[in-house]
Coordinates of C-alpha atoms in Angstrom, one line a residue:
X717 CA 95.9 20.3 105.0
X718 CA 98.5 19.6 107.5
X719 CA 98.3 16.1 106.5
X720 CA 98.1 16.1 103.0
X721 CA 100.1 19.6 101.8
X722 CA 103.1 18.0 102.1
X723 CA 102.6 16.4 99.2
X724 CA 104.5 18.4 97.2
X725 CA 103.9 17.7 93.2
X726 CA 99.4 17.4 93.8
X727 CA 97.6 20.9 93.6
X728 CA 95.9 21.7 96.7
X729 CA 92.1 23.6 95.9
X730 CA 90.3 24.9 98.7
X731 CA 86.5 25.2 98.1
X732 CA 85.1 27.8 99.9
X733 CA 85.5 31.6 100.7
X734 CA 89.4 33.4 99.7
X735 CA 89.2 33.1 103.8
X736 CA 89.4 29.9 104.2
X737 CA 92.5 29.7 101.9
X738 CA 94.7 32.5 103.3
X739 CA 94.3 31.0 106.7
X740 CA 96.0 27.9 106.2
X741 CA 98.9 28.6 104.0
X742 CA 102.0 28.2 104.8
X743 CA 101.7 27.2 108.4
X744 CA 104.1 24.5 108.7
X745 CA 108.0 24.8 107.8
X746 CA 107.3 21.2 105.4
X747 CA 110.4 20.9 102.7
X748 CA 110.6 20.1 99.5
X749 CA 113.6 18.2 97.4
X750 CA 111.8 18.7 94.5
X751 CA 108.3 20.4 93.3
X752 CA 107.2 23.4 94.6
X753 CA 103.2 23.1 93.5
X754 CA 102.4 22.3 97.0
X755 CA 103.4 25.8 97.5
X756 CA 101.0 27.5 95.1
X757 CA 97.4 28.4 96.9
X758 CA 94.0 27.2 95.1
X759 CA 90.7 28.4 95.7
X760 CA 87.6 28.5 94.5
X761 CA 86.8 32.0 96.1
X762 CA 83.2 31.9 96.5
X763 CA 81.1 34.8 97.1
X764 CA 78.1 35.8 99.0
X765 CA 75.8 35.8 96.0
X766 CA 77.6 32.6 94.5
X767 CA 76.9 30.5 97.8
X768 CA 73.0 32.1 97.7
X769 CA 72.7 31.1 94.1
X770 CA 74.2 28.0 94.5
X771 CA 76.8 28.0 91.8
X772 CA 79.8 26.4 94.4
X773 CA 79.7 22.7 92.7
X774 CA 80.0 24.6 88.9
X775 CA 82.7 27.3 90.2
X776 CA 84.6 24.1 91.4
X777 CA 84.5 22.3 88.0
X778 CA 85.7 24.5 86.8
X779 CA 88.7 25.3 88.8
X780 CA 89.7 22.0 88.3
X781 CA 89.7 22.2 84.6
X782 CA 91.9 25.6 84.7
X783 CA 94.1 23.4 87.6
X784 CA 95.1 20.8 85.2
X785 CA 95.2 22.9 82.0
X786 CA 97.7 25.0 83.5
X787 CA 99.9 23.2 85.7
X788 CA 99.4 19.3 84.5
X789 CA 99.2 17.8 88.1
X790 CA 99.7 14.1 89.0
X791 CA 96.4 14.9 91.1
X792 CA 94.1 17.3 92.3
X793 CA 93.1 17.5 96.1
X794 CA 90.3 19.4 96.9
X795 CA 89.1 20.1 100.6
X796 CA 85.4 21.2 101.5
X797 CA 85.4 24.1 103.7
X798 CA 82.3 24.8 106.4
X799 CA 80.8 27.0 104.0
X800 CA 80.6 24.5 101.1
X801 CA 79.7 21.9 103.6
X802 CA 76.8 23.6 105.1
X803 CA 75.2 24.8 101.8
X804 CA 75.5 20.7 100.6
X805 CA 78.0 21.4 97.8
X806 CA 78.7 17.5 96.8
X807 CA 82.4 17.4 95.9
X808 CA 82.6 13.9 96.1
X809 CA 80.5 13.9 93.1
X810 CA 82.3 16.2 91.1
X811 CA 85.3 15.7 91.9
X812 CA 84.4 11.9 90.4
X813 CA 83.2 13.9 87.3
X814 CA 86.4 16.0 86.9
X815 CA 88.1 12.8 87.1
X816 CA 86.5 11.0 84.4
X817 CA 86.5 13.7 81.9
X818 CA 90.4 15.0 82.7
X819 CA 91.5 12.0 83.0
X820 CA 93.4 12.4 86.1
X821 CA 93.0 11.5 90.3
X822 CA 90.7 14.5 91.9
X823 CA 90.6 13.5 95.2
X824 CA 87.8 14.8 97.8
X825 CA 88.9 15.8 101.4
X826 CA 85.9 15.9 103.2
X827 CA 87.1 17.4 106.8
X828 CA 85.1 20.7 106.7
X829 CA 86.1 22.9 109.9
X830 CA 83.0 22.1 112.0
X831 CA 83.7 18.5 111.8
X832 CA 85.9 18.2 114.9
X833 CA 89.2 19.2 116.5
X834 CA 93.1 19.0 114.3
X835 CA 93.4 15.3 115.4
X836 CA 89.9 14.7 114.1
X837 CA 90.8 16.2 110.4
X838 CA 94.1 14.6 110.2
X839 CA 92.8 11.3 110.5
X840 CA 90.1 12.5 107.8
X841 CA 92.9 13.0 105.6
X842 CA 94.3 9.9 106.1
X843 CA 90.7 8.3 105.6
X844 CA 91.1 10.2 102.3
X845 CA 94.3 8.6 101.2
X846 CA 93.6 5.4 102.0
X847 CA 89.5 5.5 99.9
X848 CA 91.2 7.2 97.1
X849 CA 94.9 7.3 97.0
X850 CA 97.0 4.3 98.2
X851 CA 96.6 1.0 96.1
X852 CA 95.7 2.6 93.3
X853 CA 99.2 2.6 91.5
X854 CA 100.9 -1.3 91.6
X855 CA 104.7 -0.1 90.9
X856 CA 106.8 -2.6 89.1
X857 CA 110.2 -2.1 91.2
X858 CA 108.9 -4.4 94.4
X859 CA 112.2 -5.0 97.0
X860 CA 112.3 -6.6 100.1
X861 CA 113.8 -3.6 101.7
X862 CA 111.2 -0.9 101.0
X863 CA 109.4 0.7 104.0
X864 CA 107.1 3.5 105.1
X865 CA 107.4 6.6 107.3
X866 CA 104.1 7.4 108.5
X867 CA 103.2 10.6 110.0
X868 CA 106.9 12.0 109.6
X869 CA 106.5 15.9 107.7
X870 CA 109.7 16.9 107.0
X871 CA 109.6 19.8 109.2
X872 CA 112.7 22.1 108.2
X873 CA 113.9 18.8 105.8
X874 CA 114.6 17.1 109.3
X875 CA 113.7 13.9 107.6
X876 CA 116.6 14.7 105.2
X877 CA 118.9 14.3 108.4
X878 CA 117.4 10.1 108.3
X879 CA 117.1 9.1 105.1
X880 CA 120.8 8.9 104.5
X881 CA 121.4 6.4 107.5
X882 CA 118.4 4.2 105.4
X883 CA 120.1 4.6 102.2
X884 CA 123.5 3.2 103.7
X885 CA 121.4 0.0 105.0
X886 CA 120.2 -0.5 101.5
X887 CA 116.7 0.5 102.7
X888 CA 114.1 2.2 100.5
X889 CA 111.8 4.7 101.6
X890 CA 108.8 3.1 99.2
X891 CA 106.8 6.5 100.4
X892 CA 107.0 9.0 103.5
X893 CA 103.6 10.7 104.5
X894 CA 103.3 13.1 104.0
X895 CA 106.6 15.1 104.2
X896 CA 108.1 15.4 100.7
X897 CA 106.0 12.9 99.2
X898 CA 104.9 12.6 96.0
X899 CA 101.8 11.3 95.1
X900 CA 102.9 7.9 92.9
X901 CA 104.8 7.6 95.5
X902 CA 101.8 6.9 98.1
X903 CA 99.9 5.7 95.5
X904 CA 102.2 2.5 95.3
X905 CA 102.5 2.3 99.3
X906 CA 100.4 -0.5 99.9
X907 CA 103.6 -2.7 98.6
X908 CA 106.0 -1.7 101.3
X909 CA 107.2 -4.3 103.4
X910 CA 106.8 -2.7 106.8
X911 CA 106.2 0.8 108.4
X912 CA 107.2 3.2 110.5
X913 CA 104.7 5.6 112.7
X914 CA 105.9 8.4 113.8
X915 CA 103.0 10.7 115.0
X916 CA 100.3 8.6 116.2
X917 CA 98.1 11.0 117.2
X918 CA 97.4 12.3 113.3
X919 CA 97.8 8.6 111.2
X920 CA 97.6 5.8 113.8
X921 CA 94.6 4.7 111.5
X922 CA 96.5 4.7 108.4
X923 CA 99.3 2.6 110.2
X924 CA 96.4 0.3 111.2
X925 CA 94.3 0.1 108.1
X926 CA 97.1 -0.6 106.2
X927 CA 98.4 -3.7 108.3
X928 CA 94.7 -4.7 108.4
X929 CA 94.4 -4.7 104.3
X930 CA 97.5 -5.3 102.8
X931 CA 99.3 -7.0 106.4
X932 CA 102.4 -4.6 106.3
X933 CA 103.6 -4.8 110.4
X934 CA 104.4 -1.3 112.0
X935 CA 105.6 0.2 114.9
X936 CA 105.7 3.8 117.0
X937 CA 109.2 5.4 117.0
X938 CA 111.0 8.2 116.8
X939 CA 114.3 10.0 115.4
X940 CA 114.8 12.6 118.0
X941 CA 117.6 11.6 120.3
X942 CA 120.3 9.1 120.0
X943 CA 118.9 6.1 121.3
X944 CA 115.2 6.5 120.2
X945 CA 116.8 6.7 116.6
X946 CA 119.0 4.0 117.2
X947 CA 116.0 1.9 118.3
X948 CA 114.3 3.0 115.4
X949 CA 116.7 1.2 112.8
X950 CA 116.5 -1.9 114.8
X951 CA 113.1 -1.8 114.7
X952 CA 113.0 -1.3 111.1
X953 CA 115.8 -4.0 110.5
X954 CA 113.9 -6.3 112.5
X955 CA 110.4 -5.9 110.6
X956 CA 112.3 -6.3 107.4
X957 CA 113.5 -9.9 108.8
X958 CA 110.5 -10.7 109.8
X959 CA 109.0 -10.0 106.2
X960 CA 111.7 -12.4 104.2
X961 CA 114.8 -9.6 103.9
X962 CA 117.9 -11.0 104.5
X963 CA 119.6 -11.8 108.1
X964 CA 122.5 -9.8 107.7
X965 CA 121.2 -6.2 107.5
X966 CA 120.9 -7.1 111.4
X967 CA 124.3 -6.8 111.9
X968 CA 125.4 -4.0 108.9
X969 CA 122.5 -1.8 111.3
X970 CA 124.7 -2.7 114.4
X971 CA 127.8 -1.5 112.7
X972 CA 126.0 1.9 111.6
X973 CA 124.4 2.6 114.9
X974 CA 127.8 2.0 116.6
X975 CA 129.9 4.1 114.2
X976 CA 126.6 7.3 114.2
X977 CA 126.5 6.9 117.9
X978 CA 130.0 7.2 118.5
X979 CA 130.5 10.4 116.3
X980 CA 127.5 11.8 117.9
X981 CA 128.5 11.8 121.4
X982 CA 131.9 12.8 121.1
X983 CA 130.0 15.9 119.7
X984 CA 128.2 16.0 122.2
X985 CA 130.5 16.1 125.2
X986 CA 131.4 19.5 124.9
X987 CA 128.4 20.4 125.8
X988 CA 127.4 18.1 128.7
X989 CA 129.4 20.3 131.3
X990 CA 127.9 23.3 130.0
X991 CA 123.9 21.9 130.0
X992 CA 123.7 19.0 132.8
X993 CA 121.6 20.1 135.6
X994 CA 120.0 22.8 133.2
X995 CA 115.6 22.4 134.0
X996 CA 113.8 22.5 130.7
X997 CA 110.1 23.3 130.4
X998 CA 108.7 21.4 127.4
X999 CA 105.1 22.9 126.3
X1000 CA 104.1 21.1 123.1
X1001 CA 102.7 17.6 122.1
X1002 CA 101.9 14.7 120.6
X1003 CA 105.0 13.1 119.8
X1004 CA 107.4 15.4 120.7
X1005 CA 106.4 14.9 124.5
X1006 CA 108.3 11.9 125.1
X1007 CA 110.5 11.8 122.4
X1008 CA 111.9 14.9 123.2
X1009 CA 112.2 14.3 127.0
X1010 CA 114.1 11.0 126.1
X1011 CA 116.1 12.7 123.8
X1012 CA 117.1 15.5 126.6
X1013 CA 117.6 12.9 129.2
X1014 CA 120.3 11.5 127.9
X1015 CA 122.5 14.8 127.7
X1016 CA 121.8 15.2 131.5
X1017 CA 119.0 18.0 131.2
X1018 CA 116.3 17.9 133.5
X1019 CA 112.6 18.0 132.8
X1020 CA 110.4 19.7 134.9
X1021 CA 107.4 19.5 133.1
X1022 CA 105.9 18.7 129.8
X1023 CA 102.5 19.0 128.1
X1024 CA 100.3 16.0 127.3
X1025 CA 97.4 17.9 125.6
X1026 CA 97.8 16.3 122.3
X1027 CA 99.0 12.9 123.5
X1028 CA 97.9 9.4 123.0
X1029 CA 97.5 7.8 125.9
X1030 CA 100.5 5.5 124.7
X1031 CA 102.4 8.4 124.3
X1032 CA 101.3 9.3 128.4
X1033 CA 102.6 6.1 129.4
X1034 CA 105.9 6.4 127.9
X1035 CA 106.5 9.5 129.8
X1036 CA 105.5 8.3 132.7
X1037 CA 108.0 5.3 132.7
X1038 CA 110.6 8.1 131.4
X1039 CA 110.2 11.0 134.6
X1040 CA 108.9 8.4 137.0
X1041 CA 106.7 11.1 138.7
X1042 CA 103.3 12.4 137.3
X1043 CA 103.6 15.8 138.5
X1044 CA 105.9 16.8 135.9
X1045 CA 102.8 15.9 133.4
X1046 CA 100.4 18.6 132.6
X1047 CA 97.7 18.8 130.0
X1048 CA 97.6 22.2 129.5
X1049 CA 98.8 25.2 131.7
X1050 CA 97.5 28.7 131.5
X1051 CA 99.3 31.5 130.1
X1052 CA 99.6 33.0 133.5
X1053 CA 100.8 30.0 135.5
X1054 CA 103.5 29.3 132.7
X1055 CA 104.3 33.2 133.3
X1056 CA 104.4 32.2 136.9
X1057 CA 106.6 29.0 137.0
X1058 CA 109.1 31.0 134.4
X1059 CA 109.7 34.6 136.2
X1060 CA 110.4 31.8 139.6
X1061 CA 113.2 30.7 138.1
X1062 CA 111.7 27.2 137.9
X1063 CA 113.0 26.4 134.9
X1064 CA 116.4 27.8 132.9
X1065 CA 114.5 27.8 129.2
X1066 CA 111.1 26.5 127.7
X1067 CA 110.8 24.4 124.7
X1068 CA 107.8 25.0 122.5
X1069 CA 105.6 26.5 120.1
X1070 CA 105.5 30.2 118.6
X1071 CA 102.3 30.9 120.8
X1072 CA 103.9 31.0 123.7
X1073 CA 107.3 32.4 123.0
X1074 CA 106.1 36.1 124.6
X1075 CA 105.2 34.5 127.7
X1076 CA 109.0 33.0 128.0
X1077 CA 110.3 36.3 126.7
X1078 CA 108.5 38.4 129.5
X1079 CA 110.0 36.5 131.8
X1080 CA 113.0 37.3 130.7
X1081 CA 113.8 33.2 130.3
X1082 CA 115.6 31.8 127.3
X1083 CA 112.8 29.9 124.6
X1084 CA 113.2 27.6 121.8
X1085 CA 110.8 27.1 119.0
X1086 CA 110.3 23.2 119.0
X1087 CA 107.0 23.2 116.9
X1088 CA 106.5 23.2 113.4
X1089 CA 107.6 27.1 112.1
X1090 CA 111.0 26.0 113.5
X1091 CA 114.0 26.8 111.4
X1092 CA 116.4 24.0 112.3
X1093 CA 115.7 19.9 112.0
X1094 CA 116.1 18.2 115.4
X1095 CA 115.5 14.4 113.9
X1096 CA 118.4 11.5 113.5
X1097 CA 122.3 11.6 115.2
X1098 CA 123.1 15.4 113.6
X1099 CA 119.7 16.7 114.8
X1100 CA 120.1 15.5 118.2
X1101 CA 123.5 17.4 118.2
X1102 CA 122.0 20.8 116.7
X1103 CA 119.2 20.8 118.9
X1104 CA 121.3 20.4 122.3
X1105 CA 123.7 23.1 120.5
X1106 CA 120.6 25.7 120.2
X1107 CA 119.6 25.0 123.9
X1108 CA 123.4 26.1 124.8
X1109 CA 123.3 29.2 122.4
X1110 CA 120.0 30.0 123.9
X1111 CA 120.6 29.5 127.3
X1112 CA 124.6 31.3 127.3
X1113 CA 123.1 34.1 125.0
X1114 CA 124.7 37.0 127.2
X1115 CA 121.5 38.9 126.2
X1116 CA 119.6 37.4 129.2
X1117 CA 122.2 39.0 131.8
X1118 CA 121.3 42.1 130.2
X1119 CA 117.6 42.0 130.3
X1120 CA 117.5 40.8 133.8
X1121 CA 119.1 43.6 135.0
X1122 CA 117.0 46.6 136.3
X1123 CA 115.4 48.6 133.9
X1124 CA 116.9 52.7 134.5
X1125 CA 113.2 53.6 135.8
X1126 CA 113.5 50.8 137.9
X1127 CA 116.4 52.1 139.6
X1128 CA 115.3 55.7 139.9
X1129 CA 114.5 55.6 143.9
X1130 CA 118.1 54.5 144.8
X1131 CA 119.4 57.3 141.9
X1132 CA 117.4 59.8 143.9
X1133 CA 118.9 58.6 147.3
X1134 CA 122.7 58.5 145.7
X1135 CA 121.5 62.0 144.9
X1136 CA 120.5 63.2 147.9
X1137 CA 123.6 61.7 149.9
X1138 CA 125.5 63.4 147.1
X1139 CA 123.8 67.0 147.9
X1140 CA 124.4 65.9 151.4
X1141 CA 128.3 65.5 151.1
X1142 CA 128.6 69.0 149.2
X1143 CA 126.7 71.0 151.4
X1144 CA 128.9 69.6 154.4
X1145 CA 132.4 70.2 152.5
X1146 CA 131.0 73.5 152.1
X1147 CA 130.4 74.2 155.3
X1148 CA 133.5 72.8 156.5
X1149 CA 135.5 75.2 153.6
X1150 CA 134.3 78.0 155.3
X1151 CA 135.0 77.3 158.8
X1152 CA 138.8 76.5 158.2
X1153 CA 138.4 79.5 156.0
X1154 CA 137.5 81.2 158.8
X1155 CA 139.6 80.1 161.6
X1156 CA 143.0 80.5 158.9
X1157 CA 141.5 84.1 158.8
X1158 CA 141.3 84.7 162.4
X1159 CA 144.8 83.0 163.0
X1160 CA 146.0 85.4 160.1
X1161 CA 144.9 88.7 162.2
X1162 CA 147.1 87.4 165.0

């Protein structure tokens, strides 16, 4: 589902337990421009005694009818769970029935849980999209300037933040998967004249099936930071060339990159001064391991380590040739040695995901939520500039200076000794009151 939910105008059914259903909704910040259906949970909700009986493959027929008699999808999805897997339910088969007699797509997902790890079920999904989805729909408004964006999700409508630099180089997005897709949309992306990957890990095979079936060229890039996303348009301007578009968008994208990248870094200079130097702890993946670093780099903050758990070893290499030292690589780090490395003052805040935000906090170190339940989009010229503008609100927060400071039970030995000096000091005036007391008394009998 974290491939294919973005799709925002199919109904996503779940077969399986209510379980299986409540655990994955919602778990990415994907945005919508459009239909909210993505947003509405399907299940089949099978019970104990319905999986004994064997009543799953009817229960799911008929969801689908009550699906498309109530909302009137462009398509169904519908994912096989372990449960439905294990006990043989053949959705496949049905969901070929359901198609033929409601005349619509119904589209099997068959990545049950026990199938493999995340990577493993999103290249399932794209599997899914390119047996059942993709070249099914031949669209009738063919350009030479329309292109695909594979494995961008629209994370916080990030991909909102790049589209408009397409549109002012008279370049279509023929269909962007999956984030804010709709499902003609990929349907017709077989005619697109290049593509775009963005996260390799999750739909390198799409990107590659597609160039192998229908010869559209692609490339790996990225819209975080200024020059990865000012690469990316060349790239993209390039691949058009190469595919019969005409010469001259090369030089309108020179003209827009120049004008974008000048507006960006004269935002950005306020805030060199402020962040160069700063060490930054990046703990995510995939993409965002190198892209991120790059994009970092160039505002002169320093990287003292990022994860490569979920990383291609493309992506590897790139970081490689962007830190120039491998021990600033680590595939994953235990909660305890993060803890460690951050309470050191090793590094002055950590990018990542919500799972390890606690660890940063009780450390008392600024965090950033760079995964995808964040609530700002980091992508293109304007995200570069709000992302390096939430490092220096997170970093200058004054709330750190505050929490660093000893806790009052912290401090109660040297209270006690301030105390007892205190107790010390009055007992000694005392004493001294009385004696020149006493000697202005004796003086007074004289």
């Amino acid at each position: 589902k974290i491939v294919l939910q973005p799709i925002t105008d199919v109904a996503h059914l779940i077969h399986g337990p209510l379980g299986c259903e409540g655990n994955s909704w919602d778990n990415r910040g994907s945005a919508s421009s459009g239909p909210t259906l993505w947003r509405t949970s399907f299940t089949t909700d099978l019970t104990e005694t319905e999986v004994v009986m064997g009543h799953g493959e009817r229960k799911l027929f008929k969801a689908i009818r009550e699906i498309k008699e109530a909302y009137a999808p462009p398509a169904i999805f519908v994912y096989s769970t372990c449960v439905t897997a294990l006990i043989g339910d053949d959705i496949e088969a049905v969901c070929k029935r359901a198609a033929e007699k409601f005349g619509l797509p119904v589209v099997p997902v068959n990545a049950p849980g026990f199938a493999g790890s995340k990577n493993l079920g999103n290249k399932l999904a794209g599997e899914a999209l390119l047996d059942h989805v993709i070249g099914s729909v031949e669209p009738n408004d063919v350009t030479a300037y329309d292109i695909n964006i594979i494995g961008e999700f629209n994370l916080s409508g990030e991909f909102w933040l790049v589209k408009p630099l397409l549109d002012r180089l008279g370049i279509r997005v023929r269909a962007c998967i999956p984030g804010d897709a709709r499902y003609l949309d990929i349907a017709s992306a077989h005619r697109a004249k290049a593509s775009m990957l963005v996260c390799s890990t999750a739909l390198i095979n799409l990107a590659r099936k597609m160039e192998e079936l229908w010869d559209i060229p692609f490339f790996e890039g990225s819209f975080y930071g200024i020059t990865d996303t000012s690469e990316a348009l060349r790239q993209i301007a390039k691949l058009l060339v190469m595919q019969g578009a005409d010469p001259e968008i090369l030089e309108r994208t020179e003209a827009l990159i120049a004008e974008e990248e000048a507006i960006a870094w004269m935002k950005l200079a306020a805030y060199r001064p402020r962040l160069e130097g700063k060490r930054v702890l990046l703990n995510t993946g995939g993409v965002k391991s190198w892209s991120v670093v790059h994009a970092l780099m160039e505002v002169g903050i320093e990287i003292v380590g990022t994860s490569v758990k979920k990383s291609t070893p493309e992506d590897k290499e790139r970081i490689k040739q962007l830190l120039k030292d491998e021990k600033h690589l680590f595939e994953s780090m235990a909660p305890r040695e993060l803890y460690n490395m951050l309470a050191d003052g090793k590094a002055d805040i950590m990018l990542s995901g919500g799972r390890t935000q606690f660890i940063a906090l009780k450390a008392k170190t600024p965090w950033l939520d760079i995964n995808q339940e964040r609530h700002h989009p980091y992508a293109g010229y304007d995200g570069m500039v709000e992302l390096v503008r939430q490092i220096d609100l997170a970093i200058h927060n004054p709330i750190w200076m505050e929490v660093r400071e000893p806790a009052p039970w912290e401090c109660q030995h040297a209270v006690e000794e301030e105390l007892t000096n205190t107790k010390s000091e009055n007992e000694t005036g005392y004493v001294l009151q009385n004696f020149v007391g006493a000697v202005a008394g004796s003086f007074g009998k004289r």
